[in-house]
Coordinates of C-alpha atoms in Angstrom, one line a residue:
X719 CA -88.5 -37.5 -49.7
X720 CA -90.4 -37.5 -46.4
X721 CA -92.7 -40.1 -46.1
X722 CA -96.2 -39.8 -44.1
X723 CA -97.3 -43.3 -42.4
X724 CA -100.2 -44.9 -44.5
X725 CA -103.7 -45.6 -42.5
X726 CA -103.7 -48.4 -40.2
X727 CA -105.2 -51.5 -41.4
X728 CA -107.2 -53.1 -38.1
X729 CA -107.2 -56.6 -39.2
X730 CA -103.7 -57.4 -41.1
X731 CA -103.5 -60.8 -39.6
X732 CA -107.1 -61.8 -41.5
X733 CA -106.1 -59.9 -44.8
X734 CA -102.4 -61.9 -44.6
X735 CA -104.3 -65.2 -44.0
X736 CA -106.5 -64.6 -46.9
X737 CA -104.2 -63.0 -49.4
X738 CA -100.9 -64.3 -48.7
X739 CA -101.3 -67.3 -46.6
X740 CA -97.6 -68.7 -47.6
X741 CA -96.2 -65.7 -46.1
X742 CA -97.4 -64.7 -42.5
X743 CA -94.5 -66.2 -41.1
X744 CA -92.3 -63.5 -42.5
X745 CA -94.8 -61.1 -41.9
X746 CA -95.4 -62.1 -38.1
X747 CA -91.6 -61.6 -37.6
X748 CA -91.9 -57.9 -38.2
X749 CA -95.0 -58.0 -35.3
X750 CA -92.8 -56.3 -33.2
X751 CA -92.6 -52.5 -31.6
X752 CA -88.7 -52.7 -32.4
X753 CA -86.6 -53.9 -35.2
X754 CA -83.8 -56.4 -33.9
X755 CA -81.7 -53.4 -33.0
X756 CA -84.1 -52.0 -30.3
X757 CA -85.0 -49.2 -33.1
X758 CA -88.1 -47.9 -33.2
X759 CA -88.6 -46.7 -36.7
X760 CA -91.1 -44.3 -38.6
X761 CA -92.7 -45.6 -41.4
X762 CA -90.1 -43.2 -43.2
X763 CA -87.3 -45.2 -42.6
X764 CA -89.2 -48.3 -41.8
X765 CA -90.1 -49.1 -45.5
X766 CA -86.5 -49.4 -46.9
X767 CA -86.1 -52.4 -44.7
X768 CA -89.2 -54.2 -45.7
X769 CA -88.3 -57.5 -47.5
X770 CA -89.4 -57.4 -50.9
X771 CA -92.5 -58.7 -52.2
X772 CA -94.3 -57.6 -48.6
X773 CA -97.6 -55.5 -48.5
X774 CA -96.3 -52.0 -46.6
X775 CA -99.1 -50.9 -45.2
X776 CA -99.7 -54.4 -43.8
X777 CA -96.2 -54.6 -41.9
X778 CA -96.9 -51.0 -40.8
X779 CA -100.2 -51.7 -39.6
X780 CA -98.3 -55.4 -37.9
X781 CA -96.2 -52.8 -36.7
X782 CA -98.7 -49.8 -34.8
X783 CA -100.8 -53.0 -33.7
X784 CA -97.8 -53.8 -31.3
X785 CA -97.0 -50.8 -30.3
X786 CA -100.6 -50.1 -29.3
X787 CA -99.9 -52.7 -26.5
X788 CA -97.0 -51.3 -25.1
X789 CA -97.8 -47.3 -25.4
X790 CA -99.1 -45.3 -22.1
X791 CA -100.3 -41.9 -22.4
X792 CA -98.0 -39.4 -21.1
X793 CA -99.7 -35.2 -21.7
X794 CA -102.4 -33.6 -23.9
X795 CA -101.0 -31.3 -26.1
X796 CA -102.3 -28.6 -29.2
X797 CA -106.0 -27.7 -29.9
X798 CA -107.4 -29.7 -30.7
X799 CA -106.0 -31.8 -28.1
X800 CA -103.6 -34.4 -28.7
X801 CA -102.8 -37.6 -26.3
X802 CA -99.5 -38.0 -26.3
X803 CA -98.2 -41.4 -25.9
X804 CA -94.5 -43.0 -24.9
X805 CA -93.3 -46.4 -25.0
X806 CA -90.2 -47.1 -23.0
X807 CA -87.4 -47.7 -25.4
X808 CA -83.6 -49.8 -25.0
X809 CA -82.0 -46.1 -25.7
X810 CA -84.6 -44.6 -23.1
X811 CA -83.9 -47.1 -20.2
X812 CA -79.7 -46.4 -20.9
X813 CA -80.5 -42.8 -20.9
X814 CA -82.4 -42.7 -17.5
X815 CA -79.9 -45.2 -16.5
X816 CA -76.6 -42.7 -17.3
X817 CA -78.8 -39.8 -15.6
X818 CA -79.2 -41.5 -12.7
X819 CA -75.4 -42.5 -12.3
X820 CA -73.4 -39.7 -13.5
X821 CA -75.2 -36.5 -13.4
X822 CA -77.2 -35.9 -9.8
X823 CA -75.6 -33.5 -7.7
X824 CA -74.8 -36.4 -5.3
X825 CA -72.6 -37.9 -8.0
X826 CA -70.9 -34.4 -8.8
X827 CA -70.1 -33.5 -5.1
X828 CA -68.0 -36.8 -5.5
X829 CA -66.0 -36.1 -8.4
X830 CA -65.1 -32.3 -6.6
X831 CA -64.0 -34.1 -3.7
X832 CA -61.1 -35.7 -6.3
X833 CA -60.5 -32.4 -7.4
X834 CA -60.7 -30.3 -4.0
X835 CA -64.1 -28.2 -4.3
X836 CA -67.4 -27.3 -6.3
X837 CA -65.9 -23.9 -7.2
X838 CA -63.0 -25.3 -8.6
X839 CA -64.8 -27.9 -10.4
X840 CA -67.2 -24.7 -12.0
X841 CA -64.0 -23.0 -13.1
X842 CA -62.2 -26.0 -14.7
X843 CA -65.4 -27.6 -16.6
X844 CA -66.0 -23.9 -17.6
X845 CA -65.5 -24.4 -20.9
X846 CA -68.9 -27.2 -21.0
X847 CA -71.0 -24.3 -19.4
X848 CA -70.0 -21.8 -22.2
X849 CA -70.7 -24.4 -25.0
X850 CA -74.5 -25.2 -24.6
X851 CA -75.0 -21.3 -24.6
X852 CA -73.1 -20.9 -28.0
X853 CA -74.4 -24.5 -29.9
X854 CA -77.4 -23.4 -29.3
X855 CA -77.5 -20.2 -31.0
X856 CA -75.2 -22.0 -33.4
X857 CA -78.6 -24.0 -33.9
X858 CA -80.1 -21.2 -34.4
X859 CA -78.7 -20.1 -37.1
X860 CA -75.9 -17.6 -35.4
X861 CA -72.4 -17.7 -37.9
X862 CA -70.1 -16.7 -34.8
X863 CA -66.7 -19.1 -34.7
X864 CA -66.9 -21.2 -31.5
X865 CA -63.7 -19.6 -30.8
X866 CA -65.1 -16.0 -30.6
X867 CA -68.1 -16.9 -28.9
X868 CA -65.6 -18.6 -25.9
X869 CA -63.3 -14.9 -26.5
X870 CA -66.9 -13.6 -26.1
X871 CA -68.1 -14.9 -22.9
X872 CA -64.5 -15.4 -21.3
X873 CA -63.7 -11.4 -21.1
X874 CA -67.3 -10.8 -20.5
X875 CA -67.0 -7.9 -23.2
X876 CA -70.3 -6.2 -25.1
X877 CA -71.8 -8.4 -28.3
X878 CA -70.6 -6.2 -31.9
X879 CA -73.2 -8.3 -33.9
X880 CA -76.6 -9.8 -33.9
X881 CA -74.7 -13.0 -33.4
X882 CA -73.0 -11.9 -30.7
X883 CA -75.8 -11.2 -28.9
X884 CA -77.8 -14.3 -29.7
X885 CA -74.7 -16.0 -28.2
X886 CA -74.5 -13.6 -25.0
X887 CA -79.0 -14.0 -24.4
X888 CA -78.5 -17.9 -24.7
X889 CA -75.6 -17.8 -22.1
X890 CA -78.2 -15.4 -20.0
X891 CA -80.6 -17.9 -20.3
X892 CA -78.8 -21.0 -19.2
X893 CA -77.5 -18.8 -16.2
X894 CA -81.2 -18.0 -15.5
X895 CA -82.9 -21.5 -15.0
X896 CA -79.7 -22.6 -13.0
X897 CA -80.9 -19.7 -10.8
X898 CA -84.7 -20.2 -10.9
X899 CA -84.8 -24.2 -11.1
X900 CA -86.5 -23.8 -7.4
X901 CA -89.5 -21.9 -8.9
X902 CA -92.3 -23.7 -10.2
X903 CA -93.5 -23.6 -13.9
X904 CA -95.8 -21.3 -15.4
X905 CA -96.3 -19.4 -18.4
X906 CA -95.3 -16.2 -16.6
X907 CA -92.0 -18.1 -16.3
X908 CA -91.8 -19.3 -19.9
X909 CA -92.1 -15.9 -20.8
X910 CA -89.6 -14.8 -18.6
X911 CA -86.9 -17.3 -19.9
X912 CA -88.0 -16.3 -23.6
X913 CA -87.3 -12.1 -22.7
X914 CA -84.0 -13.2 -21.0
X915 CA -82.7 -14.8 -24.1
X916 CA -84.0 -12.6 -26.7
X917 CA -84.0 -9.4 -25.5
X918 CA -82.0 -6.4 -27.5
X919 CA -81.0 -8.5 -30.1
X920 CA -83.8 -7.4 -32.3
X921 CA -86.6 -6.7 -30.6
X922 CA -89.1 -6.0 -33.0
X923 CA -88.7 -9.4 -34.3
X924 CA -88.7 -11.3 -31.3
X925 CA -91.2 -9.7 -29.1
X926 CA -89.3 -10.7 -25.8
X927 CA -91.2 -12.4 -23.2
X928 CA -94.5 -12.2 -25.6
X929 CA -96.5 -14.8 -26.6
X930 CA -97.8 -14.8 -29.9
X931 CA -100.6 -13.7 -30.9
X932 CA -101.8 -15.2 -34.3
X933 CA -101.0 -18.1 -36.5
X934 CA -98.9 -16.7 -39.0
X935 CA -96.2 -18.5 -37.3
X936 CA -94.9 -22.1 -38.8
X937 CA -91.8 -24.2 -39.1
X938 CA -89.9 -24.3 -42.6
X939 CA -87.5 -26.7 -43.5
X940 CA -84.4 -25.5 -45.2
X941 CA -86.2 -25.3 -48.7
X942 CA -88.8 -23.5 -47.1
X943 CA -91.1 -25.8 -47.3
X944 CA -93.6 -25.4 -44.5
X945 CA -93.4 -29.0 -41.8
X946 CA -95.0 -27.5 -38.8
X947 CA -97.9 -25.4 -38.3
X948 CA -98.4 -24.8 -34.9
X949 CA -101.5 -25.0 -32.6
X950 CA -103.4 -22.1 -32.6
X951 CA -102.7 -19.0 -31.3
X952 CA -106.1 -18.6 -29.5
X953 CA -105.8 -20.4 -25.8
X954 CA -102.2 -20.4 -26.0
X955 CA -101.5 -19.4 -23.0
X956 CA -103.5 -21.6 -21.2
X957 CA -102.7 -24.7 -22.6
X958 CA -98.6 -23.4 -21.3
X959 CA -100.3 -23.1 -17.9
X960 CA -101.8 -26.9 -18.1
X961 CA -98.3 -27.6 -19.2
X962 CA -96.9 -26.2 -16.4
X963 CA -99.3 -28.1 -14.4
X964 CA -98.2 -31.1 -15.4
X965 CA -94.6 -30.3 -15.0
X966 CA -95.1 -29.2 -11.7
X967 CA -97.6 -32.6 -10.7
X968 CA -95.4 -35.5 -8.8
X969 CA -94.9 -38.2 -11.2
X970 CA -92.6 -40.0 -9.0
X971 CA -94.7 -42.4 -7.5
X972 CA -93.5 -45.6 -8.7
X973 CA -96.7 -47.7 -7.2
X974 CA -98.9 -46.0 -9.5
X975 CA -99.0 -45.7 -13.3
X976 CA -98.4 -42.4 -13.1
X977 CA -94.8 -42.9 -13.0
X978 CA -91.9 -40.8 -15.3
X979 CA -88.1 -40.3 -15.0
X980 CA -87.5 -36.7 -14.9
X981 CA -85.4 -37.1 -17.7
X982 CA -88.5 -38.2 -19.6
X983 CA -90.7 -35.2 -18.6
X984 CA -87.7 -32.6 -19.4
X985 CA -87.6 -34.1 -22.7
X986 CA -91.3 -33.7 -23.3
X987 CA -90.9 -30.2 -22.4
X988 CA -88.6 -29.3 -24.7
X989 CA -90.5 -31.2 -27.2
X990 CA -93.7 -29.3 -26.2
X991 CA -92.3 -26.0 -26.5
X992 CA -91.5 -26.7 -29.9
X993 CA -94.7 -28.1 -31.0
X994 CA -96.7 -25.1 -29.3
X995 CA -94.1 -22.4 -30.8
X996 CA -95.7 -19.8 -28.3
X997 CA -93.2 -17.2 -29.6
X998 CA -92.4 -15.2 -33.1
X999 CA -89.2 -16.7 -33.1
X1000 CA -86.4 -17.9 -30.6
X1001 CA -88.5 -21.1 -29.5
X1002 CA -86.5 -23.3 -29.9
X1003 CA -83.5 -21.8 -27.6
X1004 CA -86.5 -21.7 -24.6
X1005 CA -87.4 -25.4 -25.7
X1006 CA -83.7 -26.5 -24.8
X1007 CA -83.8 -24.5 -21.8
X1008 CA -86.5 -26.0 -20.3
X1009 CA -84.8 -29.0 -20.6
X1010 CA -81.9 -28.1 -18.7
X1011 CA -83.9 -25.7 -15.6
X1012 CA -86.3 -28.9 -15.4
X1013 CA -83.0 -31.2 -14.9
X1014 CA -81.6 -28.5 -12.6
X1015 CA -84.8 -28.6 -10.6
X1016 CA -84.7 -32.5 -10.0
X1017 CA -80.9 -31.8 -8.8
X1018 CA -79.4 -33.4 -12.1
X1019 CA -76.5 -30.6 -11.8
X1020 CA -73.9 -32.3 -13.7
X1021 CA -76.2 -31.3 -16.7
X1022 CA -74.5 -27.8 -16.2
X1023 CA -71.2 -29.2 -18.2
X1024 CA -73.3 -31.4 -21.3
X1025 CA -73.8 -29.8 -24.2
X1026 CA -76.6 -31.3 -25.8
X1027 CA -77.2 -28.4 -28.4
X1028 CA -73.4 -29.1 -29.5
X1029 CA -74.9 -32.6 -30.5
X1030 CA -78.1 -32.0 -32.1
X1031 CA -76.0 -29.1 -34.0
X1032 CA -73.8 -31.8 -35.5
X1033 CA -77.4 -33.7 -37.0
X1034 CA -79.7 -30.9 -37.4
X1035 CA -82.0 -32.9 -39.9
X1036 CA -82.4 -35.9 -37.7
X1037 CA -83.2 -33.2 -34.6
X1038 CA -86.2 -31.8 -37.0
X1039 CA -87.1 -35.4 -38.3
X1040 CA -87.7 -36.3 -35.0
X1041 CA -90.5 -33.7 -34.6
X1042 CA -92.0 -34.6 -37.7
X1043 CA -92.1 -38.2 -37.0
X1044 CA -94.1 -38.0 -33.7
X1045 CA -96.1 -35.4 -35.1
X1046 CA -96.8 -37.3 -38.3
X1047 CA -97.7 -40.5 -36.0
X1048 CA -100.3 -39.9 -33.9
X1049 CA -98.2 -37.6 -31.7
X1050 CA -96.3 -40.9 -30.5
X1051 CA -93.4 -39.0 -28.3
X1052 CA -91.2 -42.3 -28.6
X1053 CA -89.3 -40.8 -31.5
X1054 CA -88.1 -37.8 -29.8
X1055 CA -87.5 -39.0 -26.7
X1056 CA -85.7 -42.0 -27.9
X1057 CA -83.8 -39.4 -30.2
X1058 CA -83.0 -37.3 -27.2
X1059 CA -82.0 -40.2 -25.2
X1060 CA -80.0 -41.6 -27.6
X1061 CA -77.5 -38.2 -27.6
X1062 CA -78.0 -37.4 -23.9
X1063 CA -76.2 -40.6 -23.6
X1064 CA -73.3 -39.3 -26.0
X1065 CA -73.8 -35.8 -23.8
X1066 CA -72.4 -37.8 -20.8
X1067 CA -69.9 -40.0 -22.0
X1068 CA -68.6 -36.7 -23.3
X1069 CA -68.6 -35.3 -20.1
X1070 CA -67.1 -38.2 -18.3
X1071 CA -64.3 -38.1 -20.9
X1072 CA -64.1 -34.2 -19.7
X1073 CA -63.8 -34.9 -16.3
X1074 CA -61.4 -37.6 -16.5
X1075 CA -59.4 -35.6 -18.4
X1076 CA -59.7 -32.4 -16.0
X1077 CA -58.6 -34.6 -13.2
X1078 CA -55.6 -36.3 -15.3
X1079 CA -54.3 -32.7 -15.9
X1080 CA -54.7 -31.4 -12.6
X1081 CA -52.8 -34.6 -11.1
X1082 CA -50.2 -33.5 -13.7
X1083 CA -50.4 -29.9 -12.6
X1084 CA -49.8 -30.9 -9.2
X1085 CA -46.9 -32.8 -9.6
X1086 CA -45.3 -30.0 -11.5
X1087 CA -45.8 -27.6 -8.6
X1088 CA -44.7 -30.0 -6.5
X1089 CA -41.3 -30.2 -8.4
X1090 CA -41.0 -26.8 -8.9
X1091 CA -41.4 -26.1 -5.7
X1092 CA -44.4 -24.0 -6.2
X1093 CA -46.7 -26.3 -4.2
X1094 CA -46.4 -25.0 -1.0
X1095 CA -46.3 -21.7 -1.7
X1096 CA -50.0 -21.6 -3.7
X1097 CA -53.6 -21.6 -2.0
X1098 CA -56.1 -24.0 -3.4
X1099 CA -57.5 -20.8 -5.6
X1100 CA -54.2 -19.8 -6.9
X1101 CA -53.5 -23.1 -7.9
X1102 CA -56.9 -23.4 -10.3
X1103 CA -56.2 -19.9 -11.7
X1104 CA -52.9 -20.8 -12.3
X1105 CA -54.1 -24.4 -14.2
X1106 CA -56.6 -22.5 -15.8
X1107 CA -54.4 -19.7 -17.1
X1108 CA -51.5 -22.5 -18.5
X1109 CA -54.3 -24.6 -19.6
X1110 CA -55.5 -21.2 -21.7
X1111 CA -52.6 -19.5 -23.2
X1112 CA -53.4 -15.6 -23.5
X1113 CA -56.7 -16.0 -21.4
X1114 CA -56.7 -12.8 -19.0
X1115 CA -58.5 -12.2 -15.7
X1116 CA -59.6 -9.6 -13.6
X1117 CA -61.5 -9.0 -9.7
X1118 CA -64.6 -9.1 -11.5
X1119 CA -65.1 -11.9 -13.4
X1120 CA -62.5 -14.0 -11.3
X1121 CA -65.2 -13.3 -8.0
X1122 CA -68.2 -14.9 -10.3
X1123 CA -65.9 -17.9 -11.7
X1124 CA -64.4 -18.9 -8.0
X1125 CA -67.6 -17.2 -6.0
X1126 CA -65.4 -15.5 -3.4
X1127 CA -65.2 -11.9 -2.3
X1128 CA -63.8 -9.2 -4.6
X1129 CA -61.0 -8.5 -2.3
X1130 CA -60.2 -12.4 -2.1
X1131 CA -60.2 -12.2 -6.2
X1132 CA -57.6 -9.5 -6.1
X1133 CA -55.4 -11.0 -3.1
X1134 CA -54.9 -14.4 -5.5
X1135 CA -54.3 -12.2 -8.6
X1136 CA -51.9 -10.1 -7.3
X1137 CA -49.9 -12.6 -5.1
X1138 CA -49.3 -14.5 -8.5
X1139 CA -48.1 -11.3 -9.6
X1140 CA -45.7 -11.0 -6.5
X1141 CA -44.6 -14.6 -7.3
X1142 CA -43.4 -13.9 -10.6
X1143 CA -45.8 -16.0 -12.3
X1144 CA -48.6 -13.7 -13.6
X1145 CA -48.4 -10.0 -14.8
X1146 CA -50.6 -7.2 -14.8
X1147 CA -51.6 -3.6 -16.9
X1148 CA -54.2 -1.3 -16.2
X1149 CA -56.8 -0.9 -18.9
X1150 CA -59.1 1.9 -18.1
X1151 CA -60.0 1.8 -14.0
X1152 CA -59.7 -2.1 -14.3
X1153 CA -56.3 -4.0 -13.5
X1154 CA -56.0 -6.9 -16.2
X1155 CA -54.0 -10.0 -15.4
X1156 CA -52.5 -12.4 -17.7
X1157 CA -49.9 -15.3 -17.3
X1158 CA -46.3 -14.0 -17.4
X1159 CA -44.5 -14.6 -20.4
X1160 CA -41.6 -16.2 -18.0
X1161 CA -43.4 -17.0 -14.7
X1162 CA -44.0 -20.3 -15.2
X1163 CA -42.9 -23.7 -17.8
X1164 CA -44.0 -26.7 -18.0

């Protein structure tokens, strides 16, 4: 069972030295922020690892009285208005540190130039950009098989179920803040990312792009017990907009004390979202958005291809807990950034693994062609489809969506389709007004 932190005691040391003088060694060991891992623990977990015979609420207080030291406020949040406060974690620092190294758009222009170009890299990582979009509404709640959301998405055909088209807003929505990351926040754009994603999946329980406006909204856990009761629904909107101001202010000024990794502040945001719930229902889809369009903005593009939804889907109870433990602790935002962190670190080594292997294949692709005598006879975009479609047994392709996934001209879609066709090594069939092309069942072994 959930445990809420006990008051603070202000004077621990005195009451130690008076009560239990024989012990404040062992209890000025646990005087720390952090345990000896660099974990920054709740008083939820923090109590199973207190040595017997100790007071609790006098490590605890030991505890908050260090942390007090080290914490900077960060935003104000709710009504009545909440400082929020960070402290600057082992798992924070690595996470920032990753960002920085592996994901700016700097750092992906380099890993396409060991592939050949952006588009191609876009096309081959496809797969990553599809799987935020479904783990999300997976999240959710949505039942759809990961495989039929890809078959989904992939042949770009209508959603049958509610599902389906929880999958197809959420893949909407990602598209949308890669395409807006420029604009600056605001509540008008909040709501704009909410009607994207929500909208005709069931509108009369959503409300898309509408704030809400009472407090009969909460947050149940899966018991339906109620954990969070949002602020209320009175000046909603313009605590988004002083949100939004504070996304929007420059906190990059490293001589002042001002300063935050982006990384930090897009975590915030999606923690902030969640806290404010400003919608009937999809708010936590828009909370991971903002995430990723405030990453986007700060030209963290490799973000595009990591799945962080995939990963908080795989520990859904920690991702609440780590809600309820800032908000149960003086809204410290340490435990959900540091919880954040902590997978956006597994996000990357995920995609690095990705990558690696992308490259690995396409070397391996190459030499094929090379030894089939192929090579020569390819372009560069004949070459990915053709990866692609042996990669993807059964996937088929069309003008349309092949335009979108390379960004070239229709016409330059339909000349690479159809000149794998007059090599033997694709096939095609009409289907309505639409030519459909699919690997040929003999035009090519590896």
């Amino acid at each position: 069972m959930f445990k809420i932190p006990p008051a603070v005691i202000r004077d621990p040391l005195q009451r130690i030295a008076r009560d239990c003088p024989e012990r404040i060694a062992e209890y000025l060991a646990l005087n720390a922020p952090l345990d000896g891992k660099g974990r920054y623990q709740h008083f939820d977990k923090l109590r199973f690892r207190i040595p017997e015979g100790l007071n609790h609420e006098l490590v605890w207080s030991l505890v908050k009285l260090a942390r007090e030291r080290q914490l900077s406020d960060v935003v104000v949040l709710g009504q009545p208005a909440h400082q929020c406060q960070l402290l600057l974690t082992p798992a924070i620092h690595a996470a920032t540190s990753e960002t920085d190294r592996h994901t700016t758009g700097a750092a992906l222009e380099w890993m396409s130039n060991k592939i050949g170009e952006q588009k191609h890299v876009t096309y081959l990582l496809n797969d990553l950009i599809e799987d935020e979009a479904i783990s999300s509404s997976q999240l959710e709640g949505a039942s759809t098989t990961t495989q039929v959301a890809k078959d989904l998405l992939k042949r770009q055909r209508g959603p049958r179920t509610p599902d389906e088209k929880m999958i197809l807003g959420n893949y909407r929505m990602m598209q949308f803040v890669w395409e807006h990351r420029t604009r600056p926040l605001s509540a008008d754009l909040i709501a704009e990312i909410h009607q994207v994603g929500v909208e005709n999946i069931d509108d009369e329980h959503y409300h898309p792009g509408v704030f809400r406006v009472n407090d009969e909204v909460v947050v149940q856990d899966g018991d339906g017990n109620v954990v969070h009761t949002p602020p209320p629904a009175r000046g909603l909107e313009s605590r988004l907009e002083a949100l939004a101001e504070w996304a929007n202010s420059n906190h990059g000024e490293f001589r002042t004390n001002r300063y935050l990794h982006p990384l930090i502040k897009a975590i915030v945001l999606h923690f902030a979202i969640g806290y404010e719930h400003p919608f009937h229902d999809g708010n936590g889809r828009v909370a991971r958005s903002l995430f990723y369009w405030f990453m986007f903005k700060h030209d963290f593009a490799a973000f595009r291809y990591i799945a962080i939804s995939k990963l908080l889907k795989a520990a859904p109870v920690q991702y609440g807990k780590s809600y309820l433990y800032t908000e149960t602790d003086d809204m410290d935002l340490t435990y959900f950034v540091d919880y954040q962190s902590r997978t956006i670190i597994r996000g990357i080594a995920d995609f690095k693994e990705a990558y690696e292997k992308t490259l690995a294949d396409m070397n391996s692709f190459n030499r094929f062609l090379f030894d089939s005598g192929l090579y020569a006879q390819l372009s560069d975009k004949q070459k990915t489809v053709l990866q692609v479609a042996s990669n993807e047994k059964g996937m088929k392709f069309t003008a349309v969506n092949l335009k979108e996934s390379l960004g070239c001209s229709y016409n330059t879609a339909a000349s690479v389709l159809n000149g794998l066709v007059d090599l033997g090594l694709f096939q095609k069939r009409k289907d309505g007004r639409e030519w459909v092309f699919s690997l040929a069942q003999t035009g090519l072994h590896r």
